[in-house]
CSV table of C-alpha atoms (C1' of nucleotides) and ligand atoms in Angstrom, one decimal:
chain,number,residue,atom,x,y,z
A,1,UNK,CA,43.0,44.6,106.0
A,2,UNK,CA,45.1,41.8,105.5
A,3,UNK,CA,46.3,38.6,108.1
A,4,UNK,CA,49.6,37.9,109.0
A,5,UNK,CA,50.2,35.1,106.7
A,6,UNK,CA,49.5,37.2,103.6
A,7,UNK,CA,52.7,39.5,104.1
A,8,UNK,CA,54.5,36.5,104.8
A,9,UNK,CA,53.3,35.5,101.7
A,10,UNK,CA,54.2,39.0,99.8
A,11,UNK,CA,57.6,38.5,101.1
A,12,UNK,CA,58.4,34.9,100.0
A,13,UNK,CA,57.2,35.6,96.6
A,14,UNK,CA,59.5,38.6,95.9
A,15,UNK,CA,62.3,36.4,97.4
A,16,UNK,CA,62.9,37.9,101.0
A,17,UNK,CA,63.3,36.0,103.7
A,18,UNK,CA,60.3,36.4,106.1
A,19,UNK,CA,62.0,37.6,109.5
A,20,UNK,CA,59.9,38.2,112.4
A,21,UNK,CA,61.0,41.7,112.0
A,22,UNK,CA,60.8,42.1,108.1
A,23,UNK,CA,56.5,41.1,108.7
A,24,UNK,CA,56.4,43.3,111.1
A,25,UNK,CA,57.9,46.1,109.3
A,26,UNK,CA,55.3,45.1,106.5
A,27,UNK,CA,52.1,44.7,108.5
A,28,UNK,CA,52.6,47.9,110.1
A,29,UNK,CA,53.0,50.0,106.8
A,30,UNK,CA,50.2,47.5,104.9
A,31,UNK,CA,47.9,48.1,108.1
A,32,UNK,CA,48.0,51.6,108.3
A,33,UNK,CA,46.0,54.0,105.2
A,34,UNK,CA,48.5,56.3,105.3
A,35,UNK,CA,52.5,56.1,104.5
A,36,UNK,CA,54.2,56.7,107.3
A,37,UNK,CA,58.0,58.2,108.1
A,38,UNK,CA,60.4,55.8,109.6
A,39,UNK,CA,59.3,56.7,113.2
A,40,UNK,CA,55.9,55.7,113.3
A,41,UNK,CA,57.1,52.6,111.3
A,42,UNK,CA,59.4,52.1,114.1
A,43,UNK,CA,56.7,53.1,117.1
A,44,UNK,CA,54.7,50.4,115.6
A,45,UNK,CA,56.5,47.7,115.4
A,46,UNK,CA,58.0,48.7,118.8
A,47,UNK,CA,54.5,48.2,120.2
A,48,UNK,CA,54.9,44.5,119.5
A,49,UNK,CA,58.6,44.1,119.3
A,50,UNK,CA,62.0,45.7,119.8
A,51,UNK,CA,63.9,46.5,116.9
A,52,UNK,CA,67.1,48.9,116.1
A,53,UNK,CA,66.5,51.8,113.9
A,54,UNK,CA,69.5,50.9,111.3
A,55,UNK,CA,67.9,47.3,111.0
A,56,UNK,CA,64.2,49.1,110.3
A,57,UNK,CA,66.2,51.7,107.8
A,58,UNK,CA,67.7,48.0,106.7
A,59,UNK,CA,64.7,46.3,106.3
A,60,UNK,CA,62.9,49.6,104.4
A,61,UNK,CA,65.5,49.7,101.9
A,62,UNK,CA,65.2,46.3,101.3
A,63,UNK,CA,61.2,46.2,100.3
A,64,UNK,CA,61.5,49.2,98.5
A,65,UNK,CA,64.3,48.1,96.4
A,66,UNK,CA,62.1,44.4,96.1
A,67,UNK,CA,58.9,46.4,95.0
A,68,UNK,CA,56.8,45.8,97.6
A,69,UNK,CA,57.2,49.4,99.6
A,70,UNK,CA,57.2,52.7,97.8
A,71,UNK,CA,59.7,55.4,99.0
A,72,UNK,CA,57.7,58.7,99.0
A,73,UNK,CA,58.1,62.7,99.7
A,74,UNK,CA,56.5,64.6,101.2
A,75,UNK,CA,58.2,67.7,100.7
A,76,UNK,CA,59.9,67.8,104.1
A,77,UNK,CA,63.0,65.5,105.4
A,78,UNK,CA,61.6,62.2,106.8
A,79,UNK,CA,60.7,60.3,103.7
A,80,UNK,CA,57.1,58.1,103.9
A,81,UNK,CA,56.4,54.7,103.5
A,82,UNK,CA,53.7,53.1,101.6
A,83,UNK,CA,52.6,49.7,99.8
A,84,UNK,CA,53.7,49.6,96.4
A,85,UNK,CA,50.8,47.2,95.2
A,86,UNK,CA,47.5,48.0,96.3
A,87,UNK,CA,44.3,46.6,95.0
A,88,UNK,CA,44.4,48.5,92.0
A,89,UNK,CA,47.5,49.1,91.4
A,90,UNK,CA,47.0,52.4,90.3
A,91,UNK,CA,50.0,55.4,90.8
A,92,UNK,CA,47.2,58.3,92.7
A,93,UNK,CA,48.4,61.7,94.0
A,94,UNK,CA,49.3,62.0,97.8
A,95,UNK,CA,48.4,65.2,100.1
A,96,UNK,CA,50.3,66.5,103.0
A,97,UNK,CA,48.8,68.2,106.0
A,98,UNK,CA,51.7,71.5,106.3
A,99,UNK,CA,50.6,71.7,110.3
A,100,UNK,CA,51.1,68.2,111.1
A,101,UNK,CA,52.7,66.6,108.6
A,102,UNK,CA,50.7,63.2,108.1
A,103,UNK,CA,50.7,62.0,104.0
A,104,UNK,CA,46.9,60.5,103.0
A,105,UNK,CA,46.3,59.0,100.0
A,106,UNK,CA,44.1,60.6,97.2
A,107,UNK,CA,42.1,59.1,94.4
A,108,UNK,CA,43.9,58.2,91.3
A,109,UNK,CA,42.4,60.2,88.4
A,110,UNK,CA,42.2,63.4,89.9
A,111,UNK,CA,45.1,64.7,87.5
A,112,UNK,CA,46.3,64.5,83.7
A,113,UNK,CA,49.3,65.0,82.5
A,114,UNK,CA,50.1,65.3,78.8
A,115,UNK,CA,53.4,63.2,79.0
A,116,UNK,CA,53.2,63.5,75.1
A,117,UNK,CA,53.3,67.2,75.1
A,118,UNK,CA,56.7,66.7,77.5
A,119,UNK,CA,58.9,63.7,75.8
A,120,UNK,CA,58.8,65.4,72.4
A,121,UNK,CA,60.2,68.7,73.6
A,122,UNK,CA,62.2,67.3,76.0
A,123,UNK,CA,65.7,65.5,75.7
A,124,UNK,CA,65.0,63.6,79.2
A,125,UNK,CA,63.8,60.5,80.2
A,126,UNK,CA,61.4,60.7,82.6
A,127,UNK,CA,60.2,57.6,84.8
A,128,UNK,CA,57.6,59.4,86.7
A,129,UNK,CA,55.6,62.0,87.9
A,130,UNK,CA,54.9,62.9,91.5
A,131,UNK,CA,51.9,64.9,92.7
A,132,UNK,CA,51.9,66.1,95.8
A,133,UNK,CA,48.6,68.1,97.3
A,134,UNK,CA,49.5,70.5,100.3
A,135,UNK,CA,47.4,72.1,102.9
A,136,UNK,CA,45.2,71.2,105.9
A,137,UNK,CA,44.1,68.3,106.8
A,138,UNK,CA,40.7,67.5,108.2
A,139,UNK,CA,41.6,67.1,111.9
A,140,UNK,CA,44.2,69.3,112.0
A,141,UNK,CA,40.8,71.9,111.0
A,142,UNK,CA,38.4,70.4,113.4
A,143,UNK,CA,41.4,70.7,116.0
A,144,UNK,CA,41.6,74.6,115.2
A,145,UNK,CA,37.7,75.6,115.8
B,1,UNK,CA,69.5,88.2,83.7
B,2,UNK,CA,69.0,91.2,85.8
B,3,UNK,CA,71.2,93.7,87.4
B,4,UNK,CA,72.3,94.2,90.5
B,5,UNK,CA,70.7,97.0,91.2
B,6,UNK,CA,67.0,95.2,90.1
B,7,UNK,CA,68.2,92.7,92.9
B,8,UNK,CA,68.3,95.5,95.4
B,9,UNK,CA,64.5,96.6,94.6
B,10,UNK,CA,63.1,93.6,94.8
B,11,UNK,CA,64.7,93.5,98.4
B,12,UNK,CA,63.9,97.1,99.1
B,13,UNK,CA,60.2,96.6,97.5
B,14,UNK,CA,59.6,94.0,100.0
B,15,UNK,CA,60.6,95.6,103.0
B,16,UNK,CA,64.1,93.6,103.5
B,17,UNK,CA,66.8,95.5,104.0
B,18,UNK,CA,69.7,95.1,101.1
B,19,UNK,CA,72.8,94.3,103.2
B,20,UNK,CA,75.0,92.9,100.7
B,21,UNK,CA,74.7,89.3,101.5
B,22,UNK,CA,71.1,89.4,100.8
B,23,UNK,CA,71.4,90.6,97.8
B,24,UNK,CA,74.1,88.1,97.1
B,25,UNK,CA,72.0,85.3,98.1
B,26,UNK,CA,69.2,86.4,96.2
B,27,UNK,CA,71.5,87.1,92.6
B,28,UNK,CA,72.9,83.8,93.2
B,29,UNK,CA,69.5,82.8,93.0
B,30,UNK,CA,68.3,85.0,90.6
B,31,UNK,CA,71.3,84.2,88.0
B,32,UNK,CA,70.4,80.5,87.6
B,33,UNK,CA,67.7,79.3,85.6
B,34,UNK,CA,67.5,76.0,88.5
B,35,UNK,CA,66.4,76.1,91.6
B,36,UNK,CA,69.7,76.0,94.1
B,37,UNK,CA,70.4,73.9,96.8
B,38,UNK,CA,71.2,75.4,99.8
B,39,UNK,CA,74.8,74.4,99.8
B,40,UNK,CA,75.3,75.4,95.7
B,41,UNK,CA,73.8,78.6,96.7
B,42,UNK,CA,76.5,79.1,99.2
B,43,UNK,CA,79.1,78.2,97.0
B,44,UNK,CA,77.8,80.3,94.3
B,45,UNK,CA,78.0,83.5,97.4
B,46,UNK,CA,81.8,82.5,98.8
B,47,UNK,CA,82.9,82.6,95.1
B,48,UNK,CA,82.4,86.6,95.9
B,49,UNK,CA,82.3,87.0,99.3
B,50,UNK,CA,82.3,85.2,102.6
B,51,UNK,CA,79.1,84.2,104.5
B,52,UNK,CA,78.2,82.0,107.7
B,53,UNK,CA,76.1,79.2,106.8
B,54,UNK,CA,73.4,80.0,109.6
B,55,UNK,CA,73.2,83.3,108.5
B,56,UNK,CA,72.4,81.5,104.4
B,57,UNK,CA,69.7,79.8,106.0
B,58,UNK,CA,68.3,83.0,107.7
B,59,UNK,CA,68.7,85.1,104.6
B,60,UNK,CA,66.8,81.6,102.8
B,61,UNK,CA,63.9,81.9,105.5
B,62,UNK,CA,63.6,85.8,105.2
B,63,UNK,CA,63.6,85.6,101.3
B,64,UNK,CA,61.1,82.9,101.5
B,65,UNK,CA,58.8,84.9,104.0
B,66,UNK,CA,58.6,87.7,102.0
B,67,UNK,CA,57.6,85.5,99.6
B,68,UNK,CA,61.0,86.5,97.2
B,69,UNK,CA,61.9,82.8,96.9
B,70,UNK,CA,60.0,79.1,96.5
B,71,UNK,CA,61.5,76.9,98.8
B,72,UNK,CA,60.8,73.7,96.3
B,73,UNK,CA,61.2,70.3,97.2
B,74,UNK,CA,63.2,67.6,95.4
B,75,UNK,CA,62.1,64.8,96.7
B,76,UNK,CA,65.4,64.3,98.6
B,77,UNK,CA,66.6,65.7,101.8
B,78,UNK,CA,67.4,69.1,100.6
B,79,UNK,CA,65.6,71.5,100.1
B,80,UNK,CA,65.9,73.6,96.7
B,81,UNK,CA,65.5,77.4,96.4
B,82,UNK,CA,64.1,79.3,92.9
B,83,UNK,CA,63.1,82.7,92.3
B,84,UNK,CA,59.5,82.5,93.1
B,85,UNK,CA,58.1,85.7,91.0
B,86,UNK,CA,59.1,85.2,87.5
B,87,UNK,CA,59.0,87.3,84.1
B,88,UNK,CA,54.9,85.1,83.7
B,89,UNK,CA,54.2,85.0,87.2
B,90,UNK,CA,53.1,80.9,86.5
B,91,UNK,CA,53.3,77.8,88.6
B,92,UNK,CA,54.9,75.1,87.0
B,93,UNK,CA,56.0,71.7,87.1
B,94,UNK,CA,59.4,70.9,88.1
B,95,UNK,CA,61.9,67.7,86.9
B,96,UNK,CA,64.6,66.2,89.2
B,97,UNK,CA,67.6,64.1,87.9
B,98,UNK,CA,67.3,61.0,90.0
B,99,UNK,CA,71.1,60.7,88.9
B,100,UNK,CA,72.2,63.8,90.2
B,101,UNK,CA,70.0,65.4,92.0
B,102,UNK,CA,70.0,69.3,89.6
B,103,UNK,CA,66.7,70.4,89.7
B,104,UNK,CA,65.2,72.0,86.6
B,105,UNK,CA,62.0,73.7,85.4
B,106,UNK,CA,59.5,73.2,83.1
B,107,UNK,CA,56.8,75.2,80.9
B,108,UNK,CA,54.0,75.5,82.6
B,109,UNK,CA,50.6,74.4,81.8
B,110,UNK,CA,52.5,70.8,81.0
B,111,UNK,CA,49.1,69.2,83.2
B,112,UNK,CA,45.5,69.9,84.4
B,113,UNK,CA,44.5,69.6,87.8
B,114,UNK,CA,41.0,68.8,88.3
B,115,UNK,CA,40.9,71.0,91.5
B,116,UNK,CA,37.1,71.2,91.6
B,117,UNK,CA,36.4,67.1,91.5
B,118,UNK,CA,39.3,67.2,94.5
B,119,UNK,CA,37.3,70.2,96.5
B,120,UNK,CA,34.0,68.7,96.5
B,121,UNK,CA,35.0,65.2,97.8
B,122,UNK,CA,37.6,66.5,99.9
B,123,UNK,CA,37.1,68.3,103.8
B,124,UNK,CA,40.9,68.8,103.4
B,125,UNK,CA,41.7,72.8,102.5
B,126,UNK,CA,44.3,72.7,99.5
B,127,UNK,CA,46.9,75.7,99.3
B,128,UNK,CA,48.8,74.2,96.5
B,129,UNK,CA,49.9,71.5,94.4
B,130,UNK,CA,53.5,70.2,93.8
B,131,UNK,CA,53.9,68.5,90.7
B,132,UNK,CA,57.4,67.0,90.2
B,133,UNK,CA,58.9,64.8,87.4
B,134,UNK,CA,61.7,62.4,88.1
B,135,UNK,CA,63.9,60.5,85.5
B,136,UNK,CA,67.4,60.9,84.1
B,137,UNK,CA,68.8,64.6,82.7
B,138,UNK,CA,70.2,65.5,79.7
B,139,UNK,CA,73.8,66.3,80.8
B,140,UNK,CA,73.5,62.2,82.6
B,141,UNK,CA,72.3,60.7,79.7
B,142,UNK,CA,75.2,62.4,77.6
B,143,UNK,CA,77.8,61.6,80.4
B,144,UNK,CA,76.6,57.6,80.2
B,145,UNK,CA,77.4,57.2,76.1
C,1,DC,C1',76.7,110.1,122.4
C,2,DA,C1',73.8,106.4,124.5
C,3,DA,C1',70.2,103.3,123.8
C,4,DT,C1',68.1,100.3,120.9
C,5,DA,C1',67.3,97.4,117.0
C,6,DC,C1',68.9,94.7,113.3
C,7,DT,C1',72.5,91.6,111.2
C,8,DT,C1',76.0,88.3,111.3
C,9,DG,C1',79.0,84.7,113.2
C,10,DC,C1',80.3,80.7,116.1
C,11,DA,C1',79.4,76.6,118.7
C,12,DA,C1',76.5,73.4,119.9
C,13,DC,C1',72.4,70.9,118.8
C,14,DT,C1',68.8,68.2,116.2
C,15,DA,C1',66.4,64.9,112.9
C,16,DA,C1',66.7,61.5,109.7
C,17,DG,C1',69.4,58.5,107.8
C,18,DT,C1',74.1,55.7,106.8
C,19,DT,C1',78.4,53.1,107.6
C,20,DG,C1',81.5,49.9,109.8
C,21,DC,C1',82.1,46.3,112.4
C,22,DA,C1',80.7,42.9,115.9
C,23,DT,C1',77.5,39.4,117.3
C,24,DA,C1',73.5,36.4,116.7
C,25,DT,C1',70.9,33.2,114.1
C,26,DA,C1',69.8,29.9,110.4
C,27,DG,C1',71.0,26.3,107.1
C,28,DG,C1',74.0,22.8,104.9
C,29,DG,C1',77.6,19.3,104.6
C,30,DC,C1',79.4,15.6,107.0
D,1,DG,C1',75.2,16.7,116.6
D,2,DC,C1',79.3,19.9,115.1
D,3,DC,C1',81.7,23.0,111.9
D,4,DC,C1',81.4,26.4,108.3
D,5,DT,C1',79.3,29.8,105.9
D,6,DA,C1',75.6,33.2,104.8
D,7,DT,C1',72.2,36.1,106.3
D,8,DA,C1',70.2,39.1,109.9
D,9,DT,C1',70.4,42.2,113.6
D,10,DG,C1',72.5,45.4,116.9
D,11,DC,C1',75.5,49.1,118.6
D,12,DA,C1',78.4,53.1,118.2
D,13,DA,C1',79.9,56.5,115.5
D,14,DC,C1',79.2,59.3,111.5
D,15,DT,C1',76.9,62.3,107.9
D,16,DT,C1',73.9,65.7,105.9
D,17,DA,C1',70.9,69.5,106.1
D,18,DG,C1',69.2,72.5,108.9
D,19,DT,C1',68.2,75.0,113.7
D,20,DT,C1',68.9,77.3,118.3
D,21,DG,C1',71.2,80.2,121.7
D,22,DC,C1',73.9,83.6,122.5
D,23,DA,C1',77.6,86.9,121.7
D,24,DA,C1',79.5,90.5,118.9
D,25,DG,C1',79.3,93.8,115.2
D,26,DT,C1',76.7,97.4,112.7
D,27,DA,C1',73.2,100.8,112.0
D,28,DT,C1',69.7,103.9,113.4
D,29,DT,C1',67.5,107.1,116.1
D,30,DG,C1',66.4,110.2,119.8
E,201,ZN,ZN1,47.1,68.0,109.9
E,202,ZN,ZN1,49.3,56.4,98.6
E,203,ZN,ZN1,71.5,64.3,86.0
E,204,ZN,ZN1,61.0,76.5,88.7
DNA sequence: CAATACTTGCAACTAAGTTGCATATAGGGC
DNA sequence: GCCCTATATGCAACTTAGTTGCAAGTATTG
């Protein structure tokens, strides 16, 4: 998808030093289609690298808080990892397989919300809306049959 | 809301048992128009009586088995808890203070899901669809003036 | 009443993430 | 180069939310 020196590059322009580590952490979530939870973040880079799980949990709360990352749920307890700015920089829904766990990535457009309907009967302030799709995944069906 | 007794049918319609920290769990449920955490749900139950946290979590897993209670997430690590058959019987969206964590409920039929476009594109099999708003609640943005 | 099943409690464990503090590494000033 | 400081990483211990194993209490039933 991407070379090496472009997360390099990602990292220097939102002001973060770019460690060996802090790339790797990158590549791995910026290669991969899906976000990923912390442990296959860390069985990544690990394949290339060692690294401690409080300086990956370090370097995760780092990009997210810079922009680059995105913190998501996945309606379990190990949060999921994914670029903030893709291509088109478009907020899409995410689905979760509930037999094995893994988060894809969905089409943006496949959902309206009437925000308008919400902030005038509503004394919140609301920054954003998460969809989240549930069910089973394709190979988790093919593995059934 | 209800009575106790209405508490005790619902259990006894569902082929649970009544013992009275069931019932407990699910009035302490039942009595607050947010979903609960686990631990504000056990709170709410020692204000009356005394209970084992492993046996909360049982009495959580029966009640959501029986299909009594929504176990909702908040897009945190805890789980919340809401009565899951209500006077309309309707999904709906839920919102989630990003300050404090209280989840609340909202209206339903706030959004449209275009299930259809997601089914015919899609070899995934969809049970549901989470839809979650995040931003700052009332009683926070009172508390910051 | 004995045998059995169901319910609860206690201790220990787990998964995912965090905190405190020590060490390592990288730049600057001279 | 050497010293000083800042940043980055590592290790151990801790935390939170929930789970497991097993023992003890309670109810039910023949
Ligand atoms: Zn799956
Ligand atoms: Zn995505
Ligand atoms: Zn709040
Ligand atoms: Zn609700």
């Amino acid at each position: 998808m991407n070379e090496r020196s472009d997360y390099i590059n990602m990292l220097e322009s939102n002001a973060v030093d770019p460690t060996p580590l802090r790339e790797a952490v990158l590549m791995s979530i910026g290669e991969d289609s899906r976000p990923l939870a912390a442990a296959e973040i860390m069985a990544a880079v690990r394949s290339r690298m060692s690294i401690n799980k409080v300086t990956l949990y370090r370097i995760l709360d780092l990009l997210v808080g810079k922009g680059l990352v995105k913190r998501l749920s996945a309606g379990d307890r190990a949060y999921r990892y994914g670029m903030a700015k893709t291509r088109h920089h478009q907020a899409h829904p995410h689905f979760v397989c509930s037999r094995c766990g893994v988060m894809e990535c969905l089409e943006p457009g496949l959902f309206c919300i009437d925000i308008r309907k919400f902030q005038t009967n509503s004394k919140r302030i609301i920054k954003y809306v998460d969809v989240r799709f549930e069910g089973i995944c394709e190979s988790c069906i093919k593995a059934q049959k």
